[in-house]
C-alpha cells in the first residue's frame, strides 16, 4: 500500500481525468506486486526473501534519481530521522505480514482486509491526532470492522490462521499513514521513500540470506526482481496522480485494487471470490467511502 499524499499538497495541473487514469494504473501495478509474491510463494520462495527483494530493489531505484543532486535529501535532524525510520519499520511490518499471508489466502481476501486501513486511520486519528469523529464516521468504523469479520469469518470453515497476519496489515498501514501525515510538509517525499527502503533492505538482509532459495527458472528470477520495481513504479504513478487531481477526487478509485486482485486471482490462479468475500469487501468499501464523504 502506498503512502497517502498530504491534504496540503496541491494539484500542479487541474486535470482530473489524467489523475484518475494514473491512479487506476498505480493500483493495477500494485496488484502485480501481490500476484507476483503469491506466484513465487507457491514456488517455494520464502516470504522474508521476497520482502527483502521488494525493499532492496526499491532502495536501488529510489537512490538513483537522488545521485548528482544536493545531499539535503539524504540527511535529516535526529528526531525527524527517527520518525522516518519508524515509518519505514511500520511499512516493513505490513509487507512481511502481507507476504506471509499471500501464500495461503486468495488475492481478493487479502485485498479486502487491507482496505480496512482507512477505517483504522479514522479510528486512531482520535487519540493520536486529536481529531473529532462524529456519529457518521463512528458508524463507518463499526461497519468497516464488521466487513472484516464477514471476510475473515472466524466462526466458519473458511477461516485460515494466515488471516490473522493479514489483519495486522491494516493496523500497520494505519499507523504508517498517520505518521506520514505528521511528516507531510516537514520531510520530502523522496527522503521518506529512501528511509523506508533503507530500513526494509538492511533489516531483512540477514534473514533473507539465511533462508535464501534460488528461483528455478528465468520467469521466477524476473518476478523476484520485478517485485521491487513494481512497488517503486506504483508509488511513482501514485504520486504523479496527486499532481493532477486532489486526494478527495482520487480516493474512491483506490478500490479498483479489489477488482484487479480478483481478476489476477482468476486469471493466474483460477480462484474466484466466494459470496462472503464479496459481501465483506463491499461492506469495507462502503465504510471507507462514508469516511471519505464525511471528510470532504
PDB file of C-alpha atoms in Angstrom:
ATOM      1  CA  UNK A   1       0.000   0.000   0.000  1.00  0.00           C
ATOM      2  CA  UNK A   2       1.287   3.477  -0.859  1.00  0.00           C
ATOM      3  CA  UNK A   3       1.737   6.393   1.463  1.00  0.00           C
ATOM      4  CA  UNK A   4      -1.138   8.872   1.416  1.00  0.00           C
ATOM      5  CA  UNK A   5      -0.467  12.285  -0.067  1.00  0.00           C
ATOM      6  CA  UNK A   6      -0.840  15.176   2.350  1.00  0.00           C
ATOM      7  CA  UNK A   7      -4.007  17.243   2.194  1.00  0.00           C
ATOM      8  CA  UNK A   8      -1.621  20.199   1.924  1.00  0.00           C
ATOM      9  CA  UNK A   9      -0.427  19.002  -1.461  1.00  0.00           C
ATOM     10  CA  UNK A  10      -1.860  20.990  -4.351  1.00  0.00           C
ATOM     11  CA  UNK A  11      -2.520  19.779  -7.844  1.00  0.00           C
ATOM     12  CA  UNK A  12       0.027  21.102 -10.347  1.00  0.00           C
ATOM     13  CA  UNK A  13      -2.451  20.814 -13.192  1.00  0.00           C
ATOM     14  CA  UNK A  14      -6.233  20.797 -12.975  1.00  0.00           C
ATOM     15  CA  UNK A  15      -6.703  17.607 -14.980  1.00  0.00           C
ATOM     16  CA  UNK A  16      -8.820  15.131 -13.025  1.00  0.00           C
ATOM     17  CA  UNK A  17      -9.026  12.718 -15.958  1.00  0.00           C
ATOM     18  CA  UNK A  18      -5.256  12.293 -16.092  1.00  0.00           C
ATOM     19  CA  UNK A  19      -5.066  11.947 -12.317  1.00  0.00           C
ATOM     20  CA  UNK A  20      -7.740   9.251 -12.285  1.00  0.00           C
ATOM     21  CA  UNK A  21      -6.021   7.361 -15.124  1.00  0.00           C
ATOM     22  CA  UNK A  22      -2.708   7.444 -13.258  1.00  0.00           C
ATOM     23  CA  UNK A  23      -4.450   6.334 -10.041  1.00  0.00           C
ATOM     24  CA  UNK A  24      -6.036   3.359 -11.789  1.00  0.00           C
ATOM     25  CA  UNK A  25      -2.674   2.479 -13.340  1.00  0.00           C
ATOM     26  CA  UNK A  26      -0.951   2.707  -9.948  1.00  0.00           C
ATOM     27  CA  UNK A  27      -3.329   0.254  -8.296  1.00  0.00           C
ATOM     28  CA  UNK A  28      -3.006  -2.054 -11.294  1.00  0.00           C
ATOM     29  CA  UNK A  29       0.755  -2.097 -10.781  1.00  0.00           C
ATOM     30  CA  UNK A  30       0.338  -2.677  -7.028  1.00  0.00           C
ATOM     31  CA  UNK A  31      -1.813  -5.724  -7.800  1.00  0.00           C
ATOM     32  CA  UNK A  32       1.111  -7.105  -9.825  1.00  0.00           C
ATOM     33  CA  UNK A  33       3.264  -6.964  -6.688  1.00  0.00           C
ATOM     34  CA  UNK A  34       0.916  -9.216  -4.693  1.00  0.00           C
ATOM     35  CA  UNK A  35       0.257 -11.502  -7.658  1.00  0.00           C
ATOM     36  CA  UNK A  36       3.997 -11.976  -8.211  1.00  0.00           C
ATOM     37  CA  UNK A  37       4.556 -12.607  -4.497  1.00  0.00           C
ATOM     38  CA  UNK A  38       1.846 -15.265  -4.390  1.00  0.00           C
ATOM     39  CA  UNK A  39       3.277 -16.951  -7.516  1.00  0.00           C
ATOM     40  CA  UNK A  40       6.778 -17.062  -6.038  1.00  0.00           C
ATOM     41  CA  UNK A  41       5.495 -18.153  -2.616  1.00  0.00           C
ATOM     42  CA  UNK A  42       3.762 -21.132  -4.194  1.00  0.00           C
ATOM     43  CA  UNK A  43       7.045 -21.861  -5.995  1.00  0.00           C
ATOM     44  CA  UNK A  44       8.756 -22.194  -2.604  1.00  0.00           C
ATOM     45  CA  UNK A  45      10.422 -18.785  -2.233  1.00  0.00           C
ATOM     46  CA  UNK A  46      10.371 -17.691   1.458  1.00  0.00           C
ATOM     47  CA  UNK A  47       8.357 -14.606   2.393  1.00  0.00           C
ATOM     48  CA  UNK A  48      11.338 -12.928   4.089  1.00  0.00           C
ATOM     49  CA  UNK A  49      13.375 -13.274   0.902  1.00  0.00           C
ATOM     50  CA  UNK A  50      10.547 -11.758  -1.121  1.00  0.00           C
ATOM     51  CA  UNK A  51      10.175  -8.872   1.337  1.00  0.00           C
ATOM     52  CA  UNK A  52      13.918  -8.177   1.154  1.00  0.00           C
ATOM     53  CA  UNK A  53      13.826  -8.062  -2.643  1.00  0.00           C
ATOM     54  CA  UNK A  54      10.824  -5.748  -2.535  1.00  0.00           C
ATOM     55  CA  UNK A  55      12.757  -3.223  -0.419  1.00  0.00           C
ATOM     56  CA  UNK A  56      16.205  -3.865  -1.908  1.00  0.00           C
ATOM     57  CA  UNK A  57      15.209  -3.152  -5.494  1.00  0.00           C
ATOM     58  CA  UNK A  58      13.030  -0.262  -4.323  1.00  0.00           C
ATOM     59  CA  UNK A  59      16.041   1.201  -2.483  1.00  0.00           C
ATOM     60  CA  UNK A  60      18.246   0.996  -5.571  1.00  0.00           C
ATOM     61  CA  UNK A  61      15.634   2.663  -7.762  1.00  0.00           C
ATOM     62  CA  UNK A  62      14.944   5.346  -5.130  1.00  0.00           C
ATOM     63  CA  UNK A  63      18.631   6.130  -4.697  1.00  0.00           C
ATOM     64  CA  UNK A  64      19.343   6.532  -8.409  1.00  0.00           C
ATOM     65  CA  UNK A  65      17.331   9.739  -9.002  1.00  0.00           C
ATOM     66  CA  UNK A  66      18.991  11.358  -5.969  1.00  0.00           C
ATOM     67  CA  UNK A  67      22.549  10.850  -7.218  1.00  0.00           C
ATOM     68  CA  UNK A  68      24.141  14.022  -8.504  1.00  0.00           C
ATOM     69  CA  UNK A  69      21.702  16.244  -6.609  1.00  0.00           C
ATOM     70  CA  UNK A  70      22.358  18.176  -3.446  1.00  0.00           C
ATOM     71  CA  UNK A  71      22.615  15.931  -0.415  1.00  0.00           C
ATOM     72  CA  UNK A  72      19.891  17.678   1.577  1.00  0.00           C
ATOM     73  CA  UNK A  73      17.532  14.773   0.947  1.00  0.00           C
ATOM     74  CA  UNK A  74      19.944  12.216   2.361  1.00  0.00           C
ATOM     75  CA  UNK A  75      20.209  13.589   5.878  1.00  0.00           C
ATOM     76  CA  UNK A  76      17.717  14.876   8.425  1.00  0.00           C
ATOM     77  CA  UNK A  77      17.648  16.076  12.049  1.00  0.00           C
ATOM     78  CA  UNK A  78      17.739  13.235  14.555  1.00  0.00           C
ATOM     79  CA  UNK A  79      14.090  13.463  15.625  1.00  0.00           C
ATOM     80  CA  UNK A  80      12.935  13.608  12.021  1.00  0.00           C
ATOM     81  CA  UNK A  81      15.189  10.710  11.032  1.00  0.00           C
ATOM     82  CA  UNK A  82      13.827   8.575  13.876  1.00  0.00           C
ATOM     83  CA  UNK A  83      10.262   9.302  12.766  1.00  0.00           C
ATOM     84  CA  UNK A  84      11.080   8.291   9.194  1.00  0.00           C
ATOM     85  CA  UNK A  85      12.824   5.140  10.415  1.00  0.00           C
ATOM     86  CA  UNK A  86       9.736   4.253  12.473  1.00  0.00           C
ATOM     87  CA  UNK A  87       7.591   4.878   9.392  1.00  0.00           C
ATOM     88  CA  UNK A  88       9.808   2.526   7.415  1.00  0.00           C
ATOM     89  CA  UNK A  89       9.541  -0.083  10.157  1.00  0.00           C
ATOM     90  CA  UNK A  90       5.746   0.018  10.009  1.00  0.00           C
ATOM     91  CA  UNK A  91       5.793  -0.434   6.230  1.00  0.00           C
ATOM     92  CA  UNK A  92       8.206  -3.342   6.629  1.00  0.00           C
ATOM     93  CA  UNK A  93       5.915  -4.962   9.223  1.00  0.00           C
ATOM     94  CA  UNK A  94       2.899  -4.621   6.932  1.00  0.00           C
ATOM     95  CA  UNK A  95       4.860  -6.039   3.997  1.00  0.00           C
ATOM     96  CA  UNK A  96       6.130  -9.084   5.898  1.00  0.00           C
ATOM     97  CA  UNK A  97       2.681  -9.973   7.256  1.00  0.00           C
ATOM     98  CA  UNK A  98       1.134  -9.448   3.832  1.00  0.00           C
ATOM     99  CA  UNK A  99       3.706 -11.631   2.059  1.00  0.00           C
ATOM    100  CA  UNK A 100       3.325 -14.473   4.570  1.00  0.00           C
ATOM    101  CA  UNK A 101      -0.463 -14.335   4.234  1.00  0.00           C
ATOM    102  CA  UNK A 102      -0.401 -14.312   0.422  1.00  0.00           C
ATOM    103  CA  UNK A 103       0.977 -17.835   0.345  1.00  0.00           C
ATOM    104  CA  UNK A 104      -2.242 -19.195   1.858  1.00  0.00           C
ATOM    105  CA  UNK A 105      -5.023 -16.707   1.046  1.00  0.00           C
ATOM    106  CA  UNK A 106      -6.770 -15.706  -2.152  1.00  0.00           C
ATOM    107  CA  UNK A 107      -5.731 -12.354  -3.568  1.00  0.00           C
ATOM    108  CA  UNK A 108      -9.234 -10.905  -3.201  1.00  0.00           C
ATOM    109  CA  UNK A 109      -9.334 -11.820   0.505  1.00  0.00           C
ATOM    110  CA  UNK A 110      -6.005 -10.091   1.138  1.00  0.00           C
ATOM    111  CA  UNK A 111      -7.103  -7.003  -0.783  1.00  0.00           C
ATOM    112  CA  UNK A 112     -10.395  -6.751   1.096  1.00  0.00           C
ATOM    113  CA  UNK A 113      -8.739  -6.954   4.525  1.00  0.00           C
ATOM    114  CA  UNK A 114      -6.016  -4.491   3.534  1.00  0.00           C
ATOM    115  CA  UNK A 115      -8.619  -1.883   2.595  1.00  0.00           C
ATOM    116  CA  UNK A 116      -9.710  -1.655   6.203  1.00  0.00           C
ATOM    117  CA  UNK A 117      -6.681   0.649   6.633  1.00  0.00           C
ATOM    118  CA  UNK A 118      -8.698   3.896   6.111  1.00  0.00           C
ATOM    119  CA  UNK A 119     -11.067   2.708   8.829  1.00  0.00           C
ATOM    120  CA  UNK A 120      -8.110   2.160  11.177  1.00  0.00           C
ATOM    121  CA  UNK A 121      -6.742   5.609  10.311  1.00  0.00           C
ATOM    122  CA  UNK A 122     -10.090   7.178  11.212  1.00  0.00           C
ATOM    123  CA  UNK A 123     -10.192   5.250  14.498  1.00  0.00           C
ATOM    124  CA  UNK A 124      -6.608   6.106  15.518  1.00  0.00           C
ATOM    125  CA  UNK A 125      -6.886   9.743  14.467  1.00  0.00           C
ATOM    126  CA  UNK A 126      -8.854  10.421  17.657  1.00  0.00           C
ATOM    127  CA  UNK A 127      -6.141   9.527  20.228  1.00  0.00           C
ATOM    128  CA  UNK A 128      -3.091  10.185  18.029  1.00  0.00           C
ATOM    129  CA  UNK A 129      -4.074  13.281  16.036  1.00  0.00           C
ATOM    130  CA  UNK A 130      -6.731  14.735  18.327  1.00  0.00           C
ATOM    131  CA  UNK A 131      -9.319  14.782  15.554  1.00  0.00           C
ATOM    132  CA  UNK A 132     -13.042  14.804  16.281  1.00  0.00           C
ATOM    133  CA  UNK A 133     -15.060  11.926  14.854  1.00  0.00           C
ATOM    134  CA  UNK A 134     -18.814  12.328  14.586  1.00  0.00           C
ATOM    135  CA  UNK A 135     -21.556   9.696  14.575  1.00  0.00           C
ATOM    136  CA  UNK A 136     -21.340   9.113  10.812  1.00  0.00           C
ATOM    137  CA  UNK A 137     -17.664   8.226  10.932  1.00  0.00           C
ATOM    138  CA  UNK A 138     -18.054   6.180  14.130  1.00  0.00           C
ATOM    139  CA  UNK A 139     -20.757   4.234  12.344  1.00  0.00           C
ATOM    140  CA  UNK A 140     -18.433   3.747   9.361  1.00  0.00           C
ATOM    141  CA  UNK A 141     -15.688   2.457  11.673  1.00  0.00           C
ATOM    142  CA  UNK A 142     -18.027  -0.145  13.160  1.00  0.00           C
ATOM    143  CA  UNK A 143     -19.284  -1.049   9.680  1.00  0.00           C
ATOM    144  CA  UNK A 144     -15.725  -1.492   8.412  1.00  0.00           C
ATOM    145  CA  UNK A 145     -14.775  -3.912  11.144  1.00  0.00           C
ATOM    146  CA  UNK A 146     -17.991  -5.847  10.602  1.00  0.00           C
ATOM    147  CA  UNK A 147     -16.938  -6.127   6.959  1.00  0.00           C
ATOM    148  CA  UNK A 148     -13.576  -7.574   8.013  1.00  0.00           C
ATOM    149  CA  UNK A 149     -15.402 -10.142  10.164  1.00  0.00           C
ATOM    150  CA  UNK A 150     -17.513 -11.139   7.160  1.00  0.00           C
ATOM    151  CA  UNK A 151     -14.361 -11.667   5.076  1.00  0.00           C
ATOM    152  CA  UNK A 152     -12.407 -13.497   7.794  1.00  0.00           C
ATOM    153  CA  UNK A 153     -15.354 -15.486   9.202  1.00  0.00           C
ATOM    154  CA  UNK A 154     -13.508 -16.789  12.289  1.00  0.00           C
ATOM    155  CA  UNK A 155     -16.558 -18.888  13.120  1.00  0.00           C
ATOM    156  CA  UNK A 156     -16.586 -20.903   9.868  1.00  0.00           C
ATOM    157  CA  UNK A 157     -14.621 -23.421   7.828  1.00  0.00           C
ATOM    158  CA  UNK A 158     -13.339 -20.663   5.514  1.00  0.00           C
ATOM    159  CA  UNK A 159     -11.141 -19.276   8.293  1.00  0.00           C
ATOM    160  CA  UNK A 160      -7.376 -19.727   7.875  1.00  0.00           C
ATOM    161  CA  UNK A 161      -4.811 -18.718  10.547  1.00  0.00           C
ATOM    162  CA  UNK A 162      -2.994 -16.634   7.919  1.00  0.00           C
ATOM    163  CA  UNK A 163      -5.961 -14.252   8.079  1.00  0.00           C
ATOM    164  CA  UNK A 164      -4.705 -13.127  11.485  1.00  0.00           C
ATOM    165  CA  UNK A 165      -1.462 -11.997   9.851  1.00  0.00           C
ATOM    166  CA  UNK A 166      -3.427 -10.259   7.131  1.00  0.00           C
ATOM    167  CA  UNK A 167      -5.426  -8.402   9.793  1.00  0.00           C
ATOM    168  CA  UNK A 168      -2.181  -6.921  11.143  1.00  0.00           C
ATOM    169  CA  UNK A 169      -1.637  -5.201   7.791  1.00  0.00           C
ATOM    170  CA  UNK A 170      -4.379  -2.515   8.013  1.00  0.00           C
ATOM    171  CA  UNK A 171      -3.276  -1.586  11.544  1.00  0.00           C
ATOM    172  CA  UNK A 172       0.384  -1.252  10.499  1.00  0.00           C
ATOM    173  CA  UNK A 173      -0.643   0.722   7.411  1.00  0.00           C
ATOM    174  CA  UNK A 174      -2.963   2.870   9.519  1.00  0.00           C
ATOM    175  CA  UNK A 175      -0.122   3.881  11.831  1.00  0.00           C
ATOM    176  CA  UNK A 176       2.118   4.303   8.781  1.00  0.00           C
ATOM    177  CA  UNK A 177      -0.437   6.673   7.233  1.00  0.00           C
ATOM    178  CA  UNK A 178      -0.821   8.726  10.404  1.00  0.00           C
ATOM    179  CA  UNK A 179       2.948   9.087  10.746  1.00  0.00           C
ATOM    180  CA  UNK A 180       3.106  10.113   7.080  1.00  0.00           C
ATOM    181  CA  UNK A 181       0.532  12.829   7.790  1.00  0.00           C
ATOM    182  CA  UNK A 182       2.683  14.127  10.631  1.00  0.00           C
ATOM    183  CA  UNK A 183       5.758  14.188   8.383  1.00  0.00           C
ATOM    184  CA  UNK A 184       4.000  15.785   5.405  1.00  0.00           C
ATOM    185  CA  UNK A 185       5.398  19.233   4.717  1.00  0.00           C
ATOM    186  CA  UNK A 186       8.372  18.525   7.005  1.00  0.00           C
ATOM    187  CA  UNK A 187      10.188  15.728   5.160  1.00  0.00           C
ATOM    188  CA  UNK A 188      10.489  15.480   1.387  1.00  0.00           C
ATOM    189  CA  UNK A 189       8.605  12.525  -0.148  1.00  0.00           C
ATOM    190  CA  UNK A 190      11.780  11.219  -1.811  1.00  0.00           C
ATOM    191  CA  UNK A 191      13.569  11.278   1.556  1.00  0.00           C
ATOM    192  CA  UNK A 192      10.781   9.286   3.222  1.00  0.00           C
ATOM    193  CA  UNK A 193      10.911   6.749   0.383  1.00  0.00           C
ATOM    194  CA  UNK A 194      14.674   6.467   0.767  1.00  0.00           C
ATOM    195  CA  UNK A 195      14.466   5.847   4.513  1.00  0.00           C
ATOM    196  CA  UNK A 196      11.736   3.235   4.033  1.00  0.00           C
ATOM    197  CA  UNK A 197      13.937   1.388   1.561  1.00  0.00           C
ATOM    198  CA  UNK A 198      16.941   1.533   3.865  1.00  0.00           C
ATOM    199  CA  UNK A 199      15.005   0.137   6.843  1.00  0.00           C
ATOM    200  CA  UNK A 200      13.492  -2.743   4.890  1.00  0.00           C
ATOM    201  CA  UNK A 201      16.643  -3.679   2.983  1.00  0.00           C
ATOM    202  CA  UNK A 202      19.035  -3.556   5.938  1.00  0.00           C
ATOM    203  CA  UNK A 203      16.762  -5.229   8.485  1.00  0.00           C
ATOM    204  CA  UNK A 204      15.695  -8.037   6.164  1.00  0.00           C
ATOM    205  CA  UNK A 205      19.071  -8.743   4.511  1.00  0.00           C
ATOM    206  CA  UNK A 206      20.379 -11.207   7.164  1.00  0.00           C
ATOM    207  CA  UNK A 207      17.060 -13.082   7.306  1.00  0.00           C
ATOM    208  CA  UNK A 208      16.889 -13.278   3.522  1.00  0.00           C
ATOM    209  CA  UNK A 209      20.441 -14.645   3.407  1.00  0.00           C
ATOM    210  CA  UNK A 210      19.573 -17.313   5.993  1.00  0.00           C
ATOM    211  CA  UNK A 211      16.509 -18.620   4.140  1.00  0.00           C
ATOM    212  CA  UNK A 212      17.538 -17.851   0.542  1.00  0.00           C
ATOM    213  CA  UNK A 213      16.129 -20.157  -2.127  1.00  0.00           C
ATOM    214  CA  UNK A 214      17.213 -19.622  -5.726  1.00  0.00           C
ATOM    215  CA  UNK A 215      14.344 -19.498  -8.225  1.00  0.00           C
ATOM    216  CA  UNK A 216      14.283 -22.383 -10.672  1.00  0.00           C
ATOM    217  CA  UNK A 217      13.511 -20.650 -13.974  1.00  0.00           C
ATOM    218  CA  UNK A 218      14.019 -17.310 -15.752  1.00  0.00           C
ATOM    219  CA  UNK A 219      10.396 -16.259 -15.140  1.00  0.00           C
ATOM    220  CA  UNK A 220      10.760 -16.685 -11.382  1.00  0.00           C
ATOM    221  CA  UNK A 221      14.077 -14.801 -11.414  1.00  0.00           C
ATOM    222  CA  UNK A 222      12.440 -11.967 -13.364  1.00  0.00           C
ATOM    223  CA  UNK A 223       9.490 -11.792 -10.959  1.00  0.00           C
ATOM    224  CA  UNK A 224      11.848 -11.794  -7.961  1.00  0.00           C
ATOM    225  CA  UNK A 225      13.403  -8.537  -9.163  1.00  0.00           C
ATOM    226  CA  UNK A 226      10.146  -7.203 -10.583  1.00  0.00           C
ATOM    227  CA  UNK A 227       8.523  -7.116  -7.125  1.00  0.00           C
ATOM    228  CA  UNK A 228      10.602  -4.119  -6.053  1.00  0.00           C
ATOM    229  CA  UNK A 229      10.351  -2.484  -9.476  1.00  0.00           C
ATOM    230  CA  UNK A 230       6.567  -2.812  -9.469  1.00  0.00           C
ATOM    231  CA  UNK A 231       6.380  -1.325  -5.965  1.00  0.00           C
ATOM    232  CA  UNK A 232       8.615   1.614  -6.904  1.00  0.00           C
ATOM    233  CA  UNK A 233       6.753   2.277 -10.163  1.00  0.00           C
ATOM    234  CA  UNK A 234       3.373   2.064  -8.429  1.00  0.00           C
ATOM    235  CA  UNK A 235       4.455   4.644  -5.848  1.00  0.00           C
ATOM    236  CA  UNK A 236       5.709   6.889  -8.648  1.00  0.00           C
ATOM    237  CA  UNK A 237       2.371   6.690 -10.506  1.00  0.00           C
ATOM    238  CA  UNK A 238       0.502   7.224  -7.235  1.00  0.00           C
ATOM    239  CA  UNK A 239       2.447  10.406  -6.507  1.00  0.00           C
ATOM    240  CA  UNK A 240       2.056  11.709 -10.058  1.00  0.00           C
ATOM    241  CA  UNK A 241      -1.708  11.145  -9.899  1.00  0.00           C
ATOM    242  CA  UNK A 242      -1.938  13.551  -6.968  1.00  0.00           C
ATOM    243  CA  UNK A 243      -0.140  16.155  -9.069  1.00  0.00           C
ATOM    244  CA  UNK A 244      -3.136  16.312 -11.400  1.00  0.00           C
ATOM    245  CA  UNK A 245      -6.079  15.956  -9.018  1.00  0.00           C
ATOM    246  CA  UNK A 246      -6.646  16.311  -5.250  1.00  0.00           C
ATOM    247  CA  UNK A 247      -6.886  13.272  -2.988  1.00  0.00           C
ATOM    248  CA  UNK A 248     -10.593  13.927  -2.424  1.00  0.00           C
ATOM    249  CA  UNK A 249     -11.198  13.198  -6.119  1.00  0.00           C
ATOM    250  CA  UNK A 250      -8.856  10.216  -6.410  1.00  0.00           C
ATOM    251  CA  UNK A 251      -9.657   8.263  -3.231  1.00  0.00           C
ATOM    252  CA  UNK A 252     -12.736   6.328  -4.489  1.00  0.00           C
ATOM    253  CA  UNK A 253     -10.708   4.932  -7.396  1.00  0.00           C
ATOM    254  CA  UNK A 254      -8.332   3.202  -4.976  1.00  0.00           C
ATOM    255  CA  UNK A 255     -10.955   0.478  -4.602  1.00  0.00           C
ATOM    256  CA  UNK A 256     -10.114  -0.615  -8.141  1.00  0.00           C
ATOM    257  CA  UNK A 257      -7.414  -2.648  -6.356  1.00  0.00           C
ATOM    258  CA  UNK A 258     -10.117  -5.082  -5.238  1.00  0.00           C
ATOM    259  CA  UNK A 259     -11.170  -5.618  -8.855  1.00  0.00           C
ATOM    260  CA  UNK A 260      -7.584  -6.003 -10.045  1.00  0.00           C
ATOM    261  CA  UNK A 261      -6.832  -8.595  -7.370  1.00  0.00           C
ATOM    262  CA  UNK A 262      -9.994 -10.562  -8.106  1.00  0.00           C
ATOM    263  CA  UNK A 263      -9.140 -10.518 -11.824  1.00  0.00           C
ATOM    264  CA  UNK A 264      -5.500 -11.594 -11.451  1.00  0.00           C
ATOM    265  CA  UNK A 265      -6.518 -14.235  -8.918  1.00  0.00           C
ATOM    266  CA  UNK A 266      -8.884 -15.708 -11.501  1.00  0.00           C
ATOM    267  CA  UNK A 267      -6.531 -15.378 -14.493  1.00  0.00           C
ATOM    268  CA  UNK A 268      -3.347 -16.617 -12.805  1.00  0.00           C
ATOM    269  CA  UNK A 269      -4.539 -18.946 -10.049  1.00  0.00           C
ATOM    270  CA  UNK A 270      -8.051 -19.862 -11.139  1.00  0.00           C
ATOM    271  CA  UNK A 271      -9.628 -18.634  -7.898  1.00  0.00           C
ATOM    272  CA  UNK A 272     -12.988 -16.894  -7.713  1.00  0.00           C
ATOM    273  CA  UNK A 273     -14.012 -14.890  -4.599  1.00  0.00           C
ATOM    274  CA  UNK A 274     -16.893 -16.501  -2.735  1.00  0.00           C
ATOM    275  CA  UNK A 275     -20.052 -14.688  -1.688  1.00  0.00           C
ATOM    276  CA  UNK A 276     -18.735 -13.940   1.807  1.00  0.00           C
ATOM    277  CA  UNK A 277     -15.571 -12.313   0.495  1.00  0.00           C
ATOM    278  CA  UNK A 278     -17.522 -10.206  -1.997  1.00  0.00           C
ATOM    279  CA  UNK A 279     -20.035  -9.138   0.646  1.00  0.00           C
ATOM    280  CA  UNK A 280     -17.332  -8.270   3.155  1.00  0.00           C
ATOM    281  CA  UNK A 281     -15.336  -6.359   0.550  1.00  0.00           C
ATOM    282  CA  UNK A 282     -18.445  -4.359  -0.374  1.00  0.00           C
ATOM    283  CA  UNK A 283     -19.070  -3.510   3.304  1.00  0.00           C
ATOM    284  CA  UNK A 284     -15.446  -2.434   3.841  1.00  0.00           C
ATOM    285  CA  UNK A 285     -15.507  -0.312   0.674  1.00  0.00           C
ATOM    286  CA  UNK A 286     -18.785   1.293   1.765  1.00  0.00           C
ATOM    287  CA  UNK A 287     -17.343   2.188   5.170  1.00  0.00           C
ATOM    288  CA  UNK A 288     -14.278   3.745   3.545  1.00  0.00           C
ATOM    289  CA  UNK A 289     -16.432   5.761   1.162  1.00  0.00           C
ATOM    290  CA  UNK A 290     -18.590   7.014   4.051  1.00  0.00           C
ATOM    291  CA  UNK A 291     -15.448   8.205   5.835  1.00  0.00           C
ATOM    292  CA  UNK A 292     -14.251   9.858   2.612  1.00  0.00           C
ATOM    293  CA  UNK A 293     -17.613  11.555   2.135  1.00  0.00           C
ATOM    294  CA  UNK A 294     -17.663  12.940   5.678  1.00  0.00           C
ATOM    295  CA  UNK A 295     -14.027  14.119   5.472  1.00  0.00           C
ATOM    296  CA  UNK A 296     -14.776  16.033   2.289  1.00  0.00           C
TER     297      UNK A 296
END
